[in-house]
mmCIF file of C-alpha atoms in Angstrom:
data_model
loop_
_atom_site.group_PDB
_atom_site.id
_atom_site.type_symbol
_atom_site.label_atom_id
_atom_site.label_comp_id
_atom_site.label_asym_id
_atom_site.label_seq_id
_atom_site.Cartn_x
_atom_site.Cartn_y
_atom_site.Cartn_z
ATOM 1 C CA UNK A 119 76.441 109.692 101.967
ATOM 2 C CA UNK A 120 76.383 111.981 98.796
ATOM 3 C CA UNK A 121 77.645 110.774 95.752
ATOM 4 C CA UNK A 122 79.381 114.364 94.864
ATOM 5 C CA UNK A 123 82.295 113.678 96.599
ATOM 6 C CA UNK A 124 85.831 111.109 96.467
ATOM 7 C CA UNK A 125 87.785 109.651 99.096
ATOM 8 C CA UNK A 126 92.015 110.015 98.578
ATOM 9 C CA UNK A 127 93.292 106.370 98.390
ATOM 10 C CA UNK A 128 97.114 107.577 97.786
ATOM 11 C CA UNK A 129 97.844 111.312 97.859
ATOM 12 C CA UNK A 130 101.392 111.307 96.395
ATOM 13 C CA UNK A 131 104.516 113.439 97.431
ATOM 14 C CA UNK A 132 102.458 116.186 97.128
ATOM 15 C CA UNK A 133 98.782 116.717 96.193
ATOM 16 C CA UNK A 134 97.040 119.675 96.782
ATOM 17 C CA UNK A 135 93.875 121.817 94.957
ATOM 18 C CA UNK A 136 93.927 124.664 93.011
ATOM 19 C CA UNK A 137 92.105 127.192 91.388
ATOM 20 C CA UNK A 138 93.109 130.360 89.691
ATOM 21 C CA UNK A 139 93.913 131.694 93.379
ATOM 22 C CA UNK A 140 93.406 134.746 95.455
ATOM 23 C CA UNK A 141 95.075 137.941 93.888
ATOM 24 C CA UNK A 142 94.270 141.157 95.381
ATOM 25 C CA UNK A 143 95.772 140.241 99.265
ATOM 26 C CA UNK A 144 99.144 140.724 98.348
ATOM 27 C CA UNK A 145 98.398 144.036 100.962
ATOM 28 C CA UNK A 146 97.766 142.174 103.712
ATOM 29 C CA UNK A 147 100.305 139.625 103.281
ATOM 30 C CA UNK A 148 98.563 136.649 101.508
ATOM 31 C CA UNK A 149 100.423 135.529 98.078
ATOM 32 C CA UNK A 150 98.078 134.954 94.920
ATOM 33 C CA UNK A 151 98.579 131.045 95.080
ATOM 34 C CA UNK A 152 96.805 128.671 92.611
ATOM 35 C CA UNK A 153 97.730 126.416 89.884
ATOM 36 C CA UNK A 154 101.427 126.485 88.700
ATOM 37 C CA UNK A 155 101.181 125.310 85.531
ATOM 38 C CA UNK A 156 97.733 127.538 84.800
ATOM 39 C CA UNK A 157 97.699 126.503 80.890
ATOM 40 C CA UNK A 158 97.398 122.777 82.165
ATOM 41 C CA UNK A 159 94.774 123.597 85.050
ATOM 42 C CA UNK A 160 92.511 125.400 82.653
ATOM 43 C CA UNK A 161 92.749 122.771 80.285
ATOM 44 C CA UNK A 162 91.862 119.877 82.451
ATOM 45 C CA UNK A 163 88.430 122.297 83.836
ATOM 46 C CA UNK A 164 87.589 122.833 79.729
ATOM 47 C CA UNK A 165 87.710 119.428 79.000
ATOM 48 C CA UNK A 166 85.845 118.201 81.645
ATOM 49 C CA UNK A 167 82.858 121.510 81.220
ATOM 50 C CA UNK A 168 84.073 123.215 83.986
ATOM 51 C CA UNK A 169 84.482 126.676 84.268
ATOM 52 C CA UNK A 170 87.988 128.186 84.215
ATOM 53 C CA UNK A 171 87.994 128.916 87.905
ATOM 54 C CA UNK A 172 86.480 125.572 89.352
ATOM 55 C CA UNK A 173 88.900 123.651 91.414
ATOM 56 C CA UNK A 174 91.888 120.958 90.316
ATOM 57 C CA UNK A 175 93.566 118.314 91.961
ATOM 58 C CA UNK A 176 97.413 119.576 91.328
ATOM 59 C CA UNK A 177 99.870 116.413 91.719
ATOM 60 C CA UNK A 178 104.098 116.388 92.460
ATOM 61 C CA UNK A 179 106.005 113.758 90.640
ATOM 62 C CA UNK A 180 104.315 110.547 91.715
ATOM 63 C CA UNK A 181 100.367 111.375 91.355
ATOM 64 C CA UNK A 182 97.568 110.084 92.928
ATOM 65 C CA UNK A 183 94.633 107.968 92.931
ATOM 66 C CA UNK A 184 91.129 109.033 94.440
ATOM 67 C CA UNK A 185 87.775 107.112 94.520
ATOM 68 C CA UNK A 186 84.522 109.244 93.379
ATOM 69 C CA UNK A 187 81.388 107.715 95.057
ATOM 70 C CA UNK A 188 79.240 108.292 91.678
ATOM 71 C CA UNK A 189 79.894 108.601 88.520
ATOM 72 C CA UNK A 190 81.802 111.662 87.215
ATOM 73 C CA UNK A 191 84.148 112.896 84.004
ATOM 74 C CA UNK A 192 87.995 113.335 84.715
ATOM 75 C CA UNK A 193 90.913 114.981 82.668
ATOM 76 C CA UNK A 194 94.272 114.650 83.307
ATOM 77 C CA UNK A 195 96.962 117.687 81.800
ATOM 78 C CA UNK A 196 99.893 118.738 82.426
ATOM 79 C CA UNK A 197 103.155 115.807 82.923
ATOM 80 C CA UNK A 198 102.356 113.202 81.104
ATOM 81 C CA UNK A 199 101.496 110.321 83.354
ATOM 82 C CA UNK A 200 100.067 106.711 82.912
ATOM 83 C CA UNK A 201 96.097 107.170 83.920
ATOM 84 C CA UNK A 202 93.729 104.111 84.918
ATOM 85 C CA UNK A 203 90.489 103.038 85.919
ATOM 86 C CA UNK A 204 90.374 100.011 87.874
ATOM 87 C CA UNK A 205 93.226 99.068 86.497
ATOM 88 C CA UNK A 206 92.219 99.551 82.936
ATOM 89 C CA UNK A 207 94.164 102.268 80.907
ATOM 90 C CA UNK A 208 92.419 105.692 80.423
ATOM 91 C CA UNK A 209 93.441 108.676 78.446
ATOM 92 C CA UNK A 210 95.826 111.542 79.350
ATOM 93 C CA UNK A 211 94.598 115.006 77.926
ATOM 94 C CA UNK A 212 91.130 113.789 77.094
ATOM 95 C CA UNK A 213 88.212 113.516 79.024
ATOM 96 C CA UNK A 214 86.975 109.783 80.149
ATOM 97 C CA UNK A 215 84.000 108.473 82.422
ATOM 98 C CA UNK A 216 85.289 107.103 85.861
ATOM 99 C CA UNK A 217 82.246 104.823 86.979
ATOM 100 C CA UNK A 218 81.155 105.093 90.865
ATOM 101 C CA UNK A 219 83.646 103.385 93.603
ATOM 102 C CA UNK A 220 85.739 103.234 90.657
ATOM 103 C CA UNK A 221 89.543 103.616 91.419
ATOM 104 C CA UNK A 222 91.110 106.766 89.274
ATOM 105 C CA UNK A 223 94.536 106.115 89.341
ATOM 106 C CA UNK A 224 97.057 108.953 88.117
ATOM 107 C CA UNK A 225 100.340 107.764 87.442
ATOM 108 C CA UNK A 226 103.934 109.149 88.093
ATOM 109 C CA UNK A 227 105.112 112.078 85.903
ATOM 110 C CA UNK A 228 106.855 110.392 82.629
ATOM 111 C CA UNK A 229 108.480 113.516 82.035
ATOM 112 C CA UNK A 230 107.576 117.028 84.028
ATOM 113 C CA UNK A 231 106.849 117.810 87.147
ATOM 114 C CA UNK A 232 103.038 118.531 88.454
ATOM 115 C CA UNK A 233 99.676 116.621 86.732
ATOM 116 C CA UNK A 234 96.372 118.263 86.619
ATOM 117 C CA UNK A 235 93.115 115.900 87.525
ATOM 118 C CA UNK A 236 90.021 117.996 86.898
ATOM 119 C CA UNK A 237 86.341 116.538 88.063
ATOM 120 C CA UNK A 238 83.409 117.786 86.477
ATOM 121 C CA UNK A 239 81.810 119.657 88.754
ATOM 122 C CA UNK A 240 85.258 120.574 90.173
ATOM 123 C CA UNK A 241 86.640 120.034 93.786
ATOM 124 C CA UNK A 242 84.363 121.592 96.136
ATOM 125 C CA UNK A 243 86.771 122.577 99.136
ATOM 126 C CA UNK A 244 86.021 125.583 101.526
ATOM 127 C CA UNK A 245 86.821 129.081 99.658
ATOM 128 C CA UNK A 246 89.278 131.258 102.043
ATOM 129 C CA UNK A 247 89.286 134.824 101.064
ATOM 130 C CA UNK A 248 87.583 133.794 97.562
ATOM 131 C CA UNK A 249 89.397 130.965 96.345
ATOM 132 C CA UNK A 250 90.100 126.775 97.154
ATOM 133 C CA UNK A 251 93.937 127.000 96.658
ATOM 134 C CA UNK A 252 95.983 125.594 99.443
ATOM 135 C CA UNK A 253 98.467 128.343 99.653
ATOM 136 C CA UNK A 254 101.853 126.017 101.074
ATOM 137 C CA UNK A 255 103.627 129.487 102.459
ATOM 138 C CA UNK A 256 100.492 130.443 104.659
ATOM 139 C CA UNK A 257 98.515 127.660 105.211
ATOM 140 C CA UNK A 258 95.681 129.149 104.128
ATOM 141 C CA UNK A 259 93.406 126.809 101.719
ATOM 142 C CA UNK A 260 92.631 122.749 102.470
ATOM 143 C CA UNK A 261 95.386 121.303 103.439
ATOM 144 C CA UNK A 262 97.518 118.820 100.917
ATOM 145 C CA UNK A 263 95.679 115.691 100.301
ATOM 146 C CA UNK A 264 96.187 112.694 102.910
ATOM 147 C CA UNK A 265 94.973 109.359 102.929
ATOM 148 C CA UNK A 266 91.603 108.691 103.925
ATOM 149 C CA UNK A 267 90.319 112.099 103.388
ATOM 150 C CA UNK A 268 87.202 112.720 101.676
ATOM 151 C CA UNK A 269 86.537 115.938 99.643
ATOM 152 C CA UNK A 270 83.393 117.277 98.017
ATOM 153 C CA UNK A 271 82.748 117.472 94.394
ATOM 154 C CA UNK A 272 80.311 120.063 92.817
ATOM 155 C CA UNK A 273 77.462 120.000 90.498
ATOM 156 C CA UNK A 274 78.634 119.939 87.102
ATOM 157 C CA UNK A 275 77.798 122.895 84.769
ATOM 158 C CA UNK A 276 77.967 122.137 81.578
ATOM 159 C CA UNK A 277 78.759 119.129 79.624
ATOM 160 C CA UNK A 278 82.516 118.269 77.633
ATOM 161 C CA UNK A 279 83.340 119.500 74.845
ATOM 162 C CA UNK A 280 83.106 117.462 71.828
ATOM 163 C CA UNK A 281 86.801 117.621 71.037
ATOM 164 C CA UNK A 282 88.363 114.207 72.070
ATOM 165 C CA UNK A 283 92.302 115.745 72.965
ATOM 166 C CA UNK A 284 93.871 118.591 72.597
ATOM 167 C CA UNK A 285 97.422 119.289 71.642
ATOM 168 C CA UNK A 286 99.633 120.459 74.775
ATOM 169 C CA UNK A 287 102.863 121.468 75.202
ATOM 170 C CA UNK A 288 105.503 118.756 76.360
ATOM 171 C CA UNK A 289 107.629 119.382 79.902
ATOM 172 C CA UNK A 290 111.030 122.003 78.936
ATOM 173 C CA UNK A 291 114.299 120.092 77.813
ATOM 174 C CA UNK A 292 115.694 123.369 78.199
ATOM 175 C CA UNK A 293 114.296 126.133 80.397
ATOM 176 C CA UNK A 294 114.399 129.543 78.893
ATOM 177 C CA UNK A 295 112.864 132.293 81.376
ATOM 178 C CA UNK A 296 112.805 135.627 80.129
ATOM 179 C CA UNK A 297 113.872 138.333 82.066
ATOM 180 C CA UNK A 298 112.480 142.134 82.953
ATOM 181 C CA UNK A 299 115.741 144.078 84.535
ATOM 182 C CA UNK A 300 114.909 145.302 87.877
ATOM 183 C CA UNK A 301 113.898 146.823 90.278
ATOM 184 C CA UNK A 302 117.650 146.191 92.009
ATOM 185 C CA UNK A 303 119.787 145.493 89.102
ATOM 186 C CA UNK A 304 121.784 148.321 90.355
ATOM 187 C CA UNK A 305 123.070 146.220 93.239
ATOM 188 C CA UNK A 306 124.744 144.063 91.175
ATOM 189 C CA UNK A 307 127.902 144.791 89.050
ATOM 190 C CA UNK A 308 127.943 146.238 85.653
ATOM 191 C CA UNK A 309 128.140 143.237 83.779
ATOM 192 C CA UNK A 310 125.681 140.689 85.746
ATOM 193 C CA UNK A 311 122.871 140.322 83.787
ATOM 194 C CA UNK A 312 125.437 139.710 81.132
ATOM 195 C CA UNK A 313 126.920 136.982 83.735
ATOM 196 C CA UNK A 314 123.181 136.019 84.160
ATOM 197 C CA UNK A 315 122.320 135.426 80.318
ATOM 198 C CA UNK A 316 125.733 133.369 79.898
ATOM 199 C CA UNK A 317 125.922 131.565 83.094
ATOM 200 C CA UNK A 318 124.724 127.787 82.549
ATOM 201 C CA UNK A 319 122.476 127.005 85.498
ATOM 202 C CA UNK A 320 120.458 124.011 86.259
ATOM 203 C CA UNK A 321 116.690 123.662 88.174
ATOM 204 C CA UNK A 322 117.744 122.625 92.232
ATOM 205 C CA UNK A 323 116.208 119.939 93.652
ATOM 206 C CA UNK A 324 115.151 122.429 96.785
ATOM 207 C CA UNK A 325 112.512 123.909 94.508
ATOM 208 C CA UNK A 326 108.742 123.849 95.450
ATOM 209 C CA UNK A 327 105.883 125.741 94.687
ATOM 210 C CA UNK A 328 107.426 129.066 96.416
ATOM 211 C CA UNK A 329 110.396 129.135 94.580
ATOM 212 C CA UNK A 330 112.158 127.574 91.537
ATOM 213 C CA UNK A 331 115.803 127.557 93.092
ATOM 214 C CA UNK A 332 118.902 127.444 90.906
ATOM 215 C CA UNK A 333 122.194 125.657 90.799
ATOM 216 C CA UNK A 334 124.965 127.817 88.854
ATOM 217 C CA UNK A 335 127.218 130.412 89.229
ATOM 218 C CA UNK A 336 126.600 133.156 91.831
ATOM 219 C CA UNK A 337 125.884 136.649 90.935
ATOM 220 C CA UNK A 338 127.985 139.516 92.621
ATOM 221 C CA UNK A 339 126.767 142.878 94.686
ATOM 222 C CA UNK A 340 128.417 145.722 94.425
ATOM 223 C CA UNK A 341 126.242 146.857 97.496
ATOM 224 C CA UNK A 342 126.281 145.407 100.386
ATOM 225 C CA UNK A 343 123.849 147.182 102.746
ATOM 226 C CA UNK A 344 120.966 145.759 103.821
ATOM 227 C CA UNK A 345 117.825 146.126 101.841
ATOM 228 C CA UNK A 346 114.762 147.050 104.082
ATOM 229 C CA UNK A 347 112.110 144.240 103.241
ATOM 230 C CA UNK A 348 109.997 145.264 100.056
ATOM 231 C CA UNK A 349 107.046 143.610 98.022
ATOM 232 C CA UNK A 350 107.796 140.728 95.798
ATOM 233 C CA UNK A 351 105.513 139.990 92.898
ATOM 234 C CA UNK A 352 105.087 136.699 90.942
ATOM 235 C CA UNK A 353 107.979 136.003 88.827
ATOM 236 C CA UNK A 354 110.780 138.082 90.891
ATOM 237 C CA UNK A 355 113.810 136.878 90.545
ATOM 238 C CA UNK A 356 115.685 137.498 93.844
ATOM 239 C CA UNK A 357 119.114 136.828 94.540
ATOM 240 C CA UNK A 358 119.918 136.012 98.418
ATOM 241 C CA UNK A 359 123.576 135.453 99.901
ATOM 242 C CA UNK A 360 124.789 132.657 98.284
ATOM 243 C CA UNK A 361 124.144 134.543 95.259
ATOM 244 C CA UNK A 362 122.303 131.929 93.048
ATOM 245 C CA UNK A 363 118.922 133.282 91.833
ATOM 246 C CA UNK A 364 115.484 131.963 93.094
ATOM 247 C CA UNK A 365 112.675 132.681 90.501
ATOM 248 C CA UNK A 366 109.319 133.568 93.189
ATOM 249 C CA UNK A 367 106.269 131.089 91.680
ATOM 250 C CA UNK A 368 102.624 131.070 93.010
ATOM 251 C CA UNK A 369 103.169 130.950 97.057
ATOM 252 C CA UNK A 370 106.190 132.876 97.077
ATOM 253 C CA UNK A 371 106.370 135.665 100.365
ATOM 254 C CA UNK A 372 105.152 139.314 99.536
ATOM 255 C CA UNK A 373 107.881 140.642 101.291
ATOM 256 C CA UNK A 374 111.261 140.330 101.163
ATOM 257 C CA UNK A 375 114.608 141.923 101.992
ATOM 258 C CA UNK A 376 117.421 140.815 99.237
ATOM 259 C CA UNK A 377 117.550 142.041 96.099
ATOM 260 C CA UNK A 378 115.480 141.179 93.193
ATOM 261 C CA UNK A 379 117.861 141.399 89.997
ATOM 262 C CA UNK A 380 114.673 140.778 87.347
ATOM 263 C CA UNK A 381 110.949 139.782 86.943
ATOM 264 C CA UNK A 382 109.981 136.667 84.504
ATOM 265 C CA UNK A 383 106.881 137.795 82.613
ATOM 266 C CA UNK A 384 103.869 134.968 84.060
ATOM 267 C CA UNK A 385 103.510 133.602 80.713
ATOM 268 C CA UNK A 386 106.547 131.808 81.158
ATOM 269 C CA UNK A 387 106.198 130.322 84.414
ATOM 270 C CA UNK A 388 103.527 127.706 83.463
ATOM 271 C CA UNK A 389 107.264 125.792 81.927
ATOM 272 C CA UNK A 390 108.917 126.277 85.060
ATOM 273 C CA UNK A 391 105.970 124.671 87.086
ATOM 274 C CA UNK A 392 107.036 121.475 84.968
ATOM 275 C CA UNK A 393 111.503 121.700 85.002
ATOM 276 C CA UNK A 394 112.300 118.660 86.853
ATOM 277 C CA UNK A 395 115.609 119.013 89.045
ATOM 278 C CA UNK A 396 118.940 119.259 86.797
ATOM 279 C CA UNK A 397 116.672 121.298 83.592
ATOM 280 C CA UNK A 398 118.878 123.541 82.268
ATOM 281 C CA UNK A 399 117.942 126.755 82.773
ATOM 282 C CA UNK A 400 118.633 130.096 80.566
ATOM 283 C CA UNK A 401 117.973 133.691 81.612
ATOM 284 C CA UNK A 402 117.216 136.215 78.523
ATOM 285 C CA UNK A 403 117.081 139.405 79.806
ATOM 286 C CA UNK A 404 114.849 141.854 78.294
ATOM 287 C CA UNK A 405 115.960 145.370 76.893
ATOM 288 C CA UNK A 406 114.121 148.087 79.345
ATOM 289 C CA UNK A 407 111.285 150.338 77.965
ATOM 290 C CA UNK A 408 112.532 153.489 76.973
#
């Protein structure tokens, strides 16, 4: 039995890896995928030695805990989480030594949403069309993490940094998504991105890693013919029947047939990876490029 590899002892609501995904397949149907809260995954790699694309464990809400058969350095980014080792505390945002058989232990979320445990070497799952993310909309990837499973582990590359922690940003107490008018806005009345910027919505509890659904007031069509199905991009901001918007994340659909009102620029999606259900939520539309 190799010692580059971990067996899952508790894989939490929802546990799955990530890289930096597979853009490019949008054409053929396959959404870009990857780590939601990117700032956090490419933290936990650089703290650990890895390279920006090697492989993360990304947790939901009530973590994890894995067992590496030999020794290996760990990070953990993103919500802020009780860590241990054996039952001893360990550091969040820093990297630590977890000795072989040792039991890594990653906490629930304190505040936020989604946890980042990086593995030097990073986690060495099959690549599907270039990449290790488990895409949730298309099943392509390694599946979500389930007890008893044992995963590989690659040789590391280089060795930590000599920084000790570094400063990241806390979970939103307020979520403010900016907002690029368009492509649809026309099918919506005059004033409803002004509706949009003023309405006071909260983060759903239906949202996952395809969409960050909103509770609020419903926006209004002023057309009411159907849309044939058209691409979606990361960060659309669609707006189905019930008229409440749903802001696309990493394994959102390619494709789709309501209307998108708006696109949120990717830089601010990495905060919406980490609204727990009932953030408010603020839209701040942009003014269009002349």
């Amino acid at each position: 039995m190799t010692d580059r590899a971990f067996a899952v002892l508790r894989p939490g609501a929802l546990t799955t890896v990530q890289d930096l995904g597979r853009p490019g397949h949008a054409h053929i149907g396959v959404p870009r995928a990857g780590a939601l809260d990117l700032p956090a995954h490419l933290l936990a790699n650089r703290l650990v030695g890895n390279p920006p694309h090697a492989a993360t464990l990304e947790t939901t809400l009530t973590g994890c805990a894995v067992r590496p058969h030999g020794a290996v350095t760990a990070a953990v980014t993103g919500a802020p989480c009780g860590v241990t080792v054996d039952g001893r505390p360990a550091p969040w945002g820093a990297a630590f030594r977890v000795p072989a058989g040792a039991v890594l232990d990653i906490g629930r979320a304190a505040r936020g949403v989604r946890s980042y445990l990086a593995l030097g070497g990073g986690v060495a799952a099959e690549r599907v069309l270039g990449s290790r993310s488990a895409d949730l909309l298309s099943g392509l990837g390694p599946a979500p993490l389930a007890e008893g499973a044992i995963l590989p582990i690659g040789a590391p590359v280089a060795p930590p940094p000599p920084a000790d922690a570094v400063p990241q940003p806390g979970p939103p107490k307020e979520l403010v998504l900016r907002l690029r008018p368009g492509p649809r806005d026309d099918w919506f009345a005059p004033a409803a991105l002004t509706a949009l910027a003023a309405g006071r919505y909260r983060v759903a509890s239906a949202s996952n890693r395809i969409g960050l659904r909103t509770e609020g007031p419903p926006l209004s069509r002023i057309r009411r013919a159907e849309l044939p199905s058209e691409g979606l991009v990361l960060g659309a901001v669609q707006v189905p029947p019930d008229g409440r918007p749903v802001v696309f994340l990493a394994d959102h659909p390619t494709t789709g047939g309501y209307p998108v009102i708006g696109v949120v620029p990717e830089r601010d999606l990495a905060a919406a990876a980490q609204a727990v259900p009932g953030t408010p939520l603020r839209f701040l539309p942009l003014r269009r490029a002349r």
